[in-house]
């Protein structure tokens, strides 16, 4: 998606870098910074959802926090509707907050325990529309509760009096209160029970259909992301290794790591899962049966960060970080396979990996 | 969350020891009034407040009125002078009462300064963080380390000696305590998601501090203030005693003690008693009050997570155990006393069997009783819960009423347990090698060297690279996946017959999850263990389980082979669960949902517990509790293989799975 289209995207993040400086210690060498996000770009149009997946620590939340002005950005720009919102000055913060909202992961800690629903949601209304606490504001809160499928009796409930699913819907109502253009949902359904998760997912989708809000939907559950998203981005150690049309990425991942993630999703069907297990085990172990750990984000290798876990790594992978190249799904992929070795040219890697595994049954991972 | 957690391992058990709907305020006062020391200190506090605001209500005499006849000096208690008189014949009882006013004035002055200075600085420092914070804390630590009396003296020297000035000094000195406390709380709260959420909403920083941080700081502040109040009174008295506080005529406890002390050789010890007792009791009660408030606010007050309920006679089960099961549970009920004598029934009629070489998957939503089933079966029902019915058989032996000492020989040896948060189970201060070796030395009586050798073998068995080196590392040097391998190695250490894995892969990444599941099935095959795999993830169950037990509302809803549960679920709940998963849904439309929410354990619906959410519910479902029935033909299979189902309509509905 390297700006070939002439029209400007509605919301975009361009080449975002976020580093966390390690704390300096007296008389000791300052450790290198944690490189949490390394050159990430994405864009979202109104009414659409960009899903962000990746392992724990891959930098998903840091992207969200950077957009929300909660961490310092090292490099890169963020634009909303043509306006630069990389570092919003305090005078414009309120205006920015009224356009970009968030639903955070933990329904137990993202609501202040000492406030009732009417205050939690109402405070946002007061702040952005100047409506003082009272019957009017309560009516608006009730209307928002209705939108997320809750009755007005929850107005005077405290967070501890509500279930996880209810609290998460209160968080959604609070985000909707300011009528935002973009909602960042960071693991918004992860802490919920299976039977409640589907309720919240439906609420999010319904709200989108009604208001045209755009979502950046972050989750580690690939199936939930697939169901929610139009486009998907896959992060590994702060790099966006692949992005593109959701459906097509799931059908034909162009990056070995994406393929590994998809192969690892356990399906609720023992017959299907028995086959998938074999596929997954292709990735499980390294040559020799050992288990490779991802490198530390404060000490990234100069080549591809996935190299030590990749079943089809090549010599060049240790030397050079692959640059983004176009993928068959209309997006991009960062993997040498597309330009070197088999030169897959952005196509799915599934068949290539399978053929490599078949040709080297001992499990040796070297492709070239 | 009100549940108790055992050894910080498995999922929080949703045992409503105290109903979730009770407001923290009510719970606080209920706990306060239940604690005798708290009641005593509160009563004493009220008395002090009355003595301060309306001393004449309690006092019997004018505290300044001297006995001009000089007849009644240095008296001991009498009907007229309850606590005797002092050197001027003034009524000691009344003077002690009036002394409370001085005590409170001291507290008021010192506390206003301490809180007024300390809290804003602490908030600022904690919120700013970084360099500013470090500089402020450096200065604060220096001041903190100076004796309070010294600071008070310094202020008196600069200003003039008076109790007020002394208390200004004390207040400044005490503010260092409040700076520390406020900063620590602010630093912690700042990281909380709800503060992020407030910032995202656009709430301004001062408002976040006052409306979001301060209310959460309040409890800690009150506790600190109570304890510091005691100290302030003591310091005030000390300064007065030294003659640099209150005036020599004032009915101040310190002054009174000073006077008493100077005459105590001639007039005996009594003169010291009234003011001394008042002082001691007041300081003590402030400290008790602080402790009591802390306890009453504590989330788990009076509920030690590791205390196991004393065993009571358990009503026997109705049905027989399977002879060849490694673990067999029949008709198990577990109850927790709730509020106002209400009982919450956490488990009802739970039965299960698992055989050698077999993996039983236990699936259910949070609060369905998965973890509690395992804990209770192992004699670990967290207090104050207890098993009231049923029987448990392990390895052919009835273990329902085993003593804790006997259990200790079985758990960790014949039964290995893997927890959800592997890191939480490991002691951060002890090398991993020693932690793996410990059960080997206890249960197998191995020597130190042998245990270490075996520990290295075990790490190799769970495929931890470079095991020898890893033995000497600390838990924080292990990633989540590696730590879980250590957890598995520890569970396997004594070659158990049964391995219980409670959400073993939930905290791990999906790619690591697969490796852990592979590892469990690998070691299971090698050792022919029985495995119970508890999880809320149906995908994990589908991958690893031979048989599946579906739980809801503390009951077994369905037991069948994995194949049947997934491909032709008979119970409406099993079926609904499968349907709500995004995996089962390819379209873009709405996902099917299970309406409503999991009911609370204090208020199960009558009849079928799933009825309020069940699409097939009829009157028959709500009139009485559906029994757990056997479905498979008993002639065909043995007891273990029998499929069980708890639904009155199962045969009539003849539900067929999606992928028939
Ligand atoms: N405030 C911070 N200071 C230092 N390092 C941080 C900070 N926040 C995040 N990191 C580091 O940045 C990297 C990315 O973390 P991030 O929280 O964005 O990951 P994530 O993909 O959201 O993970 P999860 O799935 O566990 O939520 C990690 O290595 C993490 O330890
Ligand atoms: S093939 Fe090379 S570049 Fe591509 S993911 Fe594997 S190691 Fe990285
Ligand atoms: S007994 Fe009735 S309510 Fe319960 S699961 Fe069966 S059909 Fe549904
Ligand atoms: Mg995160």
PDB file of N, CA and C in Angstrom, chain B residues 425-486:
ATOM      1  N   UNK B 425       3.971 -19.655  40.016  1.00  0.00           N
ATOM      2  CA  UNK B 425       4.159 -20.821  40.861  1.00  0.00           C
ATOM      3  C   UNK B 425       5.624 -20.962  41.283  1.00  0.00           C
ATOM      4  N   UNK B 426       6.496 -20.380  40.472  1.00  0.00           N
ATOM      5  CA  UNK B 426       7.924 -20.486  40.798  1.00  0.00           C
ATOM      6  C   UNK B 426       8.321 -19.397  41.785  1.00  0.00           C
ATOM      7  N   UNK B 427       9.151 -19.753  42.727  1.00  0.00           N
ATOM      8  CA  UNK B 427       9.643 -18.779  43.698  1.00  0.00           C
ATOM      9  C   UNK B 427      10.731 -17.940  43.030  1.00  0.00           C
ATOM     10  N   UNK B 428      10.511 -16.609  42.961  1.00  0.00           N
ATOM     11  CA  UNK B 428      11.449 -15.782  42.182  1.00  0.00           C
ATOM     12  C   UNK B 428      12.855 -15.753  42.784  1.00  0.00           C
ATOM     13  N   UNK B 429      12.981 -16.102  44.061  1.00  0.00           N
ATOM     14  CA  UNK B 429      14.277 -15.942  44.728  1.00  0.00           C
ATOM     15  C   UNK B 429      15.119 -17.211  44.695  1.00  0.00           C
ATOM     16  N   UNK B 430      14.565 -18.301  44.178  1.00  0.00           N
ATOM     17  CA  UNK B 430      15.276 -19.572  44.226  1.00  0.00           C
ATOM     18  C   UNK B 430      15.571 -20.055  42.820  1.00  0.00           C
ATOM     19  N   UNK B 431      16.765 -20.577  42.631  1.00  0.00           N
ATOM     20  CA  UNK B 431      17.156 -21.072  41.313  1.00  0.00           C
ATOM     21  C   UNK B 431      16.213 -22.177  40.857  1.00  0.00           C
ATOM     22  N   UNK B 432      15.944 -22.172  39.560  1.00  0.00           N
ATOM     23  CA  UNK B 432      14.976 -23.113  39.016  1.00  0.00           C
ATOM     24  C   UNK B 432      15.373 -24.560  39.330  1.00  0.00           C
ATOM     25  N   UNK B 433      16.666 -24.854  39.237  1.00  0.00           N
ATOM     26  CA  UNK B 433      17.131 -26.217  39.497  1.00  0.00           C
ATOM     27  C   UNK B 433      16.722 -26.696  40.878  1.00  0.00           C
ATOM     28  N   UNK B 434      16.916 -25.859  41.882  1.00  0.00           N
ATOM     29  CA  UNK B 434      16.572 -26.261  43.242  1.00  0.00           C
ATOM     30  C   UNK B 434      15.075 -26.486  43.381  1.00  0.00           C
ATOM     31  N   UNK B 435      14.301 -25.687  42.645  1.00  0.00           N
ATOM     32  CA  UNK B 435      12.858 -25.837  42.754  1.00  0.00           C
ATOM     33  C   UNK B 435      12.374 -27.136  42.128  1.00  0.00           C
ATOM     34  N   UNK B 436      13.017 -27.559  41.060  1.00  0.00           N
ATOM     35  CA  UNK B 436      12.631 -28.848  40.459  1.00  0.00           C
ATOM     36  C   UNK B 436      13.109 -29.984  41.354  1.00  0.00           C
ATOM     37  N   UNK B 437      14.267 -29.791  41.977  1.00  0.00           N
ATOM     38  CA  UNK B 437      14.847 -30.868  42.778  1.00  0.00           C
ATOM     39  C   UNK B 437      14.083 -31.108  44.076  1.00  0.00           C
ATOM     40  N   UNK B 438      13.420 -30.051  44.549  1.00  0.00           N
ATOM     41  CA  UNK B 438      12.784 -30.166  45.854  1.00  0.00           C
ATOM     42  C   UNK B 438      11.810 -31.349  45.999  1.00  0.00           C
ATOM     43  N   UNK B 439      10.813 -31.479  45.079  1.00  0.00           N
ATOM     44  CA  UNK B 439       9.912 -32.626  45.231  1.00  0.00           C
ATOM     45  C   UNK B 439      10.658 -33.965  45.128  1.00  0.00           C
ATOM     46  N   UNK B 440      11.711 -33.985  44.343  1.00  0.00           N
ATOM     47  CA  UNK B 440      12.464 -35.240  44.195  1.00  0.00           C
ATOM     48  C   UNK B 440      13.086 -35.633  45.529  1.00  0.00           C
ATOM     49  N   UNK B 441      13.575 -34.637  46.247  1.00  0.00           N
ATOM     50  CA  UNK B 441      14.213 -34.932  47.517  1.00  0.00           C
ATOM     51  C   UNK B 441      13.172 -35.299  48.570  1.00  0.00           C
ATOM     52  N   UNK B 442      12.028 -34.585  48.547  1.00  0.00           N
ATOM     53  CA  UNK B 442      10.995 -34.866  49.546  1.00  0.00           C
ATOM     54  C   UNK B 442      10.321 -36.208  49.293  1.00  0.00           C
ATOM     55  N   UNK B 443       9.840 -36.400  48.049  1.00  0.00           N
ATOM     56  CA  UNK B 443       9.027 -37.579  47.786  1.00  0.00           C
ATOM     57  C   UNK B 443       9.846 -38.817  47.440  1.00  0.00           C
ATOM     58  N   UNK B 444      10.967 -38.621  46.775  1.00  0.00           N
ATOM     59  CA  UNK B 444      11.733 -39.777  46.324  1.00  0.00           C
ATOM     60  C   UNK B 444      12.960 -40.010  47.200  1.00  0.00           C
ATOM     61  N   UNK B 445      13.195 -39.113  48.144  1.00  0.00           N
ATOM     62  CA  UNK B 445      14.330 -39.260  49.042  1.00  0.00           C
ATOM     63  C   UNK B 445      15.679 -39.254  48.337  1.00  0.00           C
ATOM     64  N   UNK B 446      15.766 -38.486  47.235  1.00  0.00           N
ATOM     65  CA  UNK B 446      17.027 -38.465  46.490  1.00  0.00           C
ATOM     66  C   UNK B 446      18.061 -37.604  47.197  1.00  0.00           C
ATOM     67  N   UNK B 447      19.315 -37.890  46.936  1.00  0.00           N
ATOM     68  CA  UNK B 447      20.384 -37.030  47.443  1.00  0.00           C
ATOM     69  C   UNK B 447      20.421 -35.753  46.615  1.00  0.00           C
ATOM     70  N   UNK B 448      21.131 -34.762  47.106  1.00  0.00           N
ATOM     71  CA  UNK B 448      21.179 -33.479  46.418  1.00  0.00           C
ATOM     72  C   UNK B 448      21.731 -33.633  44.991  1.00  0.00           C
ATOM     73  N   UNK B 449      22.807 -34.402  44.888  1.00  0.00           N
ATOM     74  CA  UNK B 449      23.440 -34.573  43.576  1.00  0.00           C
ATOM     75  C   UNK B 449      22.520 -35.326  42.621  1.00  0.00           C
ATOM     76  N   UNK B 450      21.907 -36.391  43.116  1.00  0.00           N
ATOM     77  CA  UNK B 450      21.002 -37.177  42.274  1.00  0.00           C
ATOM     78  C   UNK B 450      19.821 -36.326  41.806  1.00  0.00           C
ATOM     79  N   UNK B 451      19.282 -35.561  42.746  1.00  0.00           N
ATOM     80  CA  UNK B 451      18.113 -34.735  42.420  1.00  0.00           C
ATOM     81  C   UNK B 451      18.490 -33.735  41.335  1.00  0.00           C
ATOM     82  N   UNK B 452      19.689 -33.182  41.422  1.00  0.00           N
ATOM     83  CA  UNK B 452      20.105 -32.217  40.415  1.00  0.00           C
ATOM     84  C   UNK B 452      20.249 -32.880  39.044  1.00  0.00           C
ATOM     85  N   UNK B 453      20.810 -34.088  39.054  1.00  0.00           N
ATOM     86  CA  UNK B 453      20.983 -34.810  37.802  1.00  0.00           C
ATOM     87  C   UNK B 453      19.622 -35.094  37.163  1.00  0.00           C
ATOM     88  N   UNK B 454      18.705 -35.530  38.032  1.00  0.00           N
ATOM     89  CA  UNK B 454      17.367 -35.838  37.541  1.00  0.00           C
ATOM     90  C   UNK B 454      16.667 -34.569  37.037  1.00  0.00           C
ATOM     91  N   UNK B 455      16.882 -33.445  37.732  1.00  0.00           N
ATOM     92  CA  UNK B 455      16.275 -32.173  37.318  1.00  0.00           C
ATOM     93  C   UNK B 455      16.740 -31.802  35.914  1.00  0.00           C
ATOM     94  N   UNK B 456      18.032 -32.005  35.657  1.00  0.00           N
ATOM     95  CA  UNK B 456      18.555 -31.707  34.323  1.00  0.00           C
ATOM     96  C   UNK B 456      17.909 -32.623  33.289  1.00  0.00           C
ATOM     97  N   UNK B 457      17.751 -33.894  33.642  1.00  0.00           N
ATOM     98  CA  UNK B 457      17.090 -34.830  32.728  1.00  0.00           C
ATOM     99  C   UNK B 457      15.671 -34.389  32.423  1.00  0.00           C
ATOM    100  N   UNK B 458      14.978 -33.952  33.488  1.00  0.00           N
ATOM    101  CA  UNK B 458      13.591 -33.521  33.308  1.00  0.00           C
ATOM    102  C   UNK B 458      13.513 -32.314  32.385  1.00  0.00           C
ATOM    103  N   UNK B 459      14.414 -31.360  32.569  1.00  0.00           N
ATOM    104  CA  UNK B 459      14.398 -30.183  31.691  1.00  0.00           C
ATOM    105  C   UNK B 459      14.649 -30.599  30.254  1.00  0.00           C
ATOM    106  N   UNK B 460      15.540 -31.563  30.078  1.00  0.00           N
ATOM    107  CA  UNK B 460      15.796 -32.051  28.729  1.00  0.00           C
ATOM    108  C   UNK B 460      14.543 -32.723  28.188  1.00  0.00           C
ATOM    109  N   UNK B 461      13.861 -33.441  29.050  1.00  0.00           N
ATOM    110  CA  UNK B 461      12.649 -34.144  28.614  1.00  0.00           C
ATOM    111  C   UNK B 461      11.585 -33.167  28.130  1.00  0.00           C
ATOM    112  N   UNK B 462      11.485 -32.009  28.787  1.00  0.00           N
ATOM    113  CA  UNK B 462      10.506 -31.018  28.330  1.00  0.00           C
ATOM    114  C   UNK B 462      11.123 -30.072  27.300  1.00  0.00           C
ATOM    115  N   UNK B 463      12.277 -30.494  26.754  1.00  0.00           N
ATOM    116  CA  UNK B 463      12.914 -29.803  25.637  1.00  0.00           C
ATOM    117  C   UNK B 463      13.346 -28.369  25.937  1.00  0.00           C
ATOM    118  N   UNK B 464      13.771 -28.140  27.151  1.00  0.00           N
ATOM    119  CA  UNK B 464      14.385 -26.846  27.449  1.00  0.00           C
ATOM    120  C   UNK B 464      15.824 -26.928  26.970  1.00  0.00           C
ATOM    121  N   UNK B 465      16.225 -26.016  26.057  1.00  0.00           N
ATOM    122  CA  UNK B 465      17.590 -26.091  25.551  1.00  0.00           C
ATOM    123  C   UNK B 465      18.602 -25.817  26.666  1.00  0.00           C
ATOM    124  N   UNK B 466      19.727 -26.461  26.582  1.00  0.00           N
ATOM    125  CA  UNK B 466      20.835 -26.206  27.493  1.00  0.00           C
ATOM    126  C   UNK B 466      20.452 -26.382  28.973  1.00  0.00           C
ATOM    127  N   UNK B 467      19.921 -27.550  29.339  1.00  0.00           N
ATOM    128  CA  UNK B 467      19.345 -27.723  30.681  1.00  0.00           C
ATOM    129  C   UNK B 467      20.326 -27.473  31.825  1.00  0.00           C
ATOM    130  N   UNK B 468      21.585 -27.908  31.669  1.00  0.00           N
ATOM    131  CA  UNK B 468      22.544 -27.748  32.766  1.00  0.00           C
ATOM    132  C   UNK B 468      22.663 -26.276  33.172  1.00  0.00           C
ATOM    133  N   UNK B 469      22.776 -25.402  32.165  1.00  0.00           N
ATOM    134  CA  UNK B 469      22.931 -23.984  32.448  1.00  0.00           C
ATOM    135  C   UNK B 469      21.634 -23.401  33.024  1.00  0.00           C
ATOM    136  N   UNK B 470      20.507 -23.876  32.483  1.00  0.00           N
ATOM    137  CA  UNK B 470      19.208 -23.371  32.899  1.00  0.00           C
ATOM    138  C   UNK B 470      18.907 -23.666  34.373  1.00  0.00           C
ATOM    139  N   UNK B 471      19.472 -24.768  34.874  1.00  0.00           N
ATOM    140  CA  UNK B 471      19.232 -25.140  36.277  1.00  0.00           C
ATOM    141  C   UNK B 471      19.645 -24.023  37.223  1.00  0.00           C
ATOM    142  N   UNK B 472      20.709 -23.309  36.853  1.00  0.00           N
ATOM    143  CA  UNK B 472      21.250 -22.288  37.746  1.00  0.00           C
ATOM    144  C   UNK B 472      20.680 -20.902  37.490  1.00  0.00           C
ATOM    145  N   UNK B 473      19.624 -20.840  36.676  1.00  0.00           N
ATOM    146  CA  UNK B 473      19.014 -19.535  36.429  1.00  0.00           C
ATOM    147  C   UNK B 473      17.808 -19.327  37.339  1.00  0.00           C
ATOM    148  N   UNK B 474      17.434 -18.050  37.451  1.00  0.00           N
ATOM    149  CA  UNK B 474      16.264 -17.699  38.248  1.00  0.00           C
ATOM    150  C   UNK B 474      15.039 -17.609  37.358  1.00  0.00           C
ATOM    151  N   UNK B 475      13.829 -17.768  37.932  1.00  0.00           N
ATOM    152  CA  UNK B 475      12.616 -17.798  37.106  1.00  0.00           C
ATOM    153  C   UNK B 475      12.469 -16.610  36.160  1.00  0.00           C
ATOM    154  N   UNK B 476      12.915 -15.406  36.568  1.00  0.00           N
ATOM    155  CA  UNK B 476      12.679 -14.251  35.695  1.00  0.00           C
ATOM    156  C   UNK B 476      13.490 -14.332  34.406  1.00  0.00           C
ATOM    157  N   UNK B 477      14.451 -15.247  34.360  1.00  0.00           N
ATOM    158  CA  UNK B 477      15.232 -15.405  33.137  1.00  0.00           C
ATOM    159  C   UNK B 477      14.547 -16.336  32.130  1.00  0.00           C
ATOM    160  N   UNK B 478      13.361 -16.805  32.481  1.00  0.00           N
ATOM    161  CA  UNK B 478      12.622 -17.705  31.597  1.00  0.00           C
ATOM    162  C   UNK B 478      11.461 -16.968  30.954  1.00  0.00           C
ATOM    163  N   UNK B 479      11.224 -17.188  29.666  1.00  0.00           N
ATOM    164  CA  UNK B 479      10.033 -16.636  29.027  1.00  0.00           C
ATOM    165  C   UNK B 479       8.832 -17.442  29.513  1.00  0.00           C
ATOM    166  N   UNK B 480       7.625 -16.952  29.183  1.00  0.00           N
ATOM    167  CA  UNK B 480       6.418 -17.641  29.625  1.00  0.00           C
ATOM    168  C   UNK B 480       6.391 -19.095  29.179  1.00  0.00           C
ATOM    169  N   UNK B 481       6.740 -19.321  27.934  1.00  0.00           N
ATOM    170  CA  UNK B 481       6.709 -20.680  27.398  1.00  0.00           C
ATOM    171  C   UNK B 481       7.738 -21.567  28.078  1.00  0.00           C
ATOM    172  N   UNK B 482       8.950 -21.044  28.287  1.00  0.00           N
ATOM    173  CA  UNK B 482       9.994 -21.832  28.946  1.00  0.00           C
ATOM    174  C   UNK B 482       9.606 -22.108  30.402  1.00  0.00           C
ATOM    175  N   UNK B 483       9.020 -21.092  31.063  1.00  0.00           N
ATOM    176  CA  UNK B 483       8.605 -21.289  32.452  1.00  0.00           C
ATOM    177  C   UNK B 483       7.537 -22.374  32.527  1.00  0.00           C
ATOM    178  N   UNK B 484       6.656 -22.416  31.523  1.00  0.00           N
ATOM    179  CA  UNK B 484       5.636 -23.452  31.561  1.00  0.00           C
ATOM    180  C   UNK B 484       6.269 -24.828  31.364  1.00  0.00           C
ATOM    181  N   UNK B 485       7.324 -24.909  30.584  1.00  0.00           N
ATOM    182  CA  UNK B 485       8.037 -26.181  30.448  1.00  0.00           C
ATOM    183  C   UNK B 485       8.622 -26.595  31.791  1.00  0.00           C
ATOM    184  N   UNK B 486       9.143 -25.609  32.524  1.00  0.00           N
ATOM    185  CA  UNK B 486       9.645 -25.919  33.859  1.00  0.00           C
ATOM    186  C   UNK B 486       8.498 -26.430  34.739  1.00  0.00           C
TER     187      UNK B 486
END
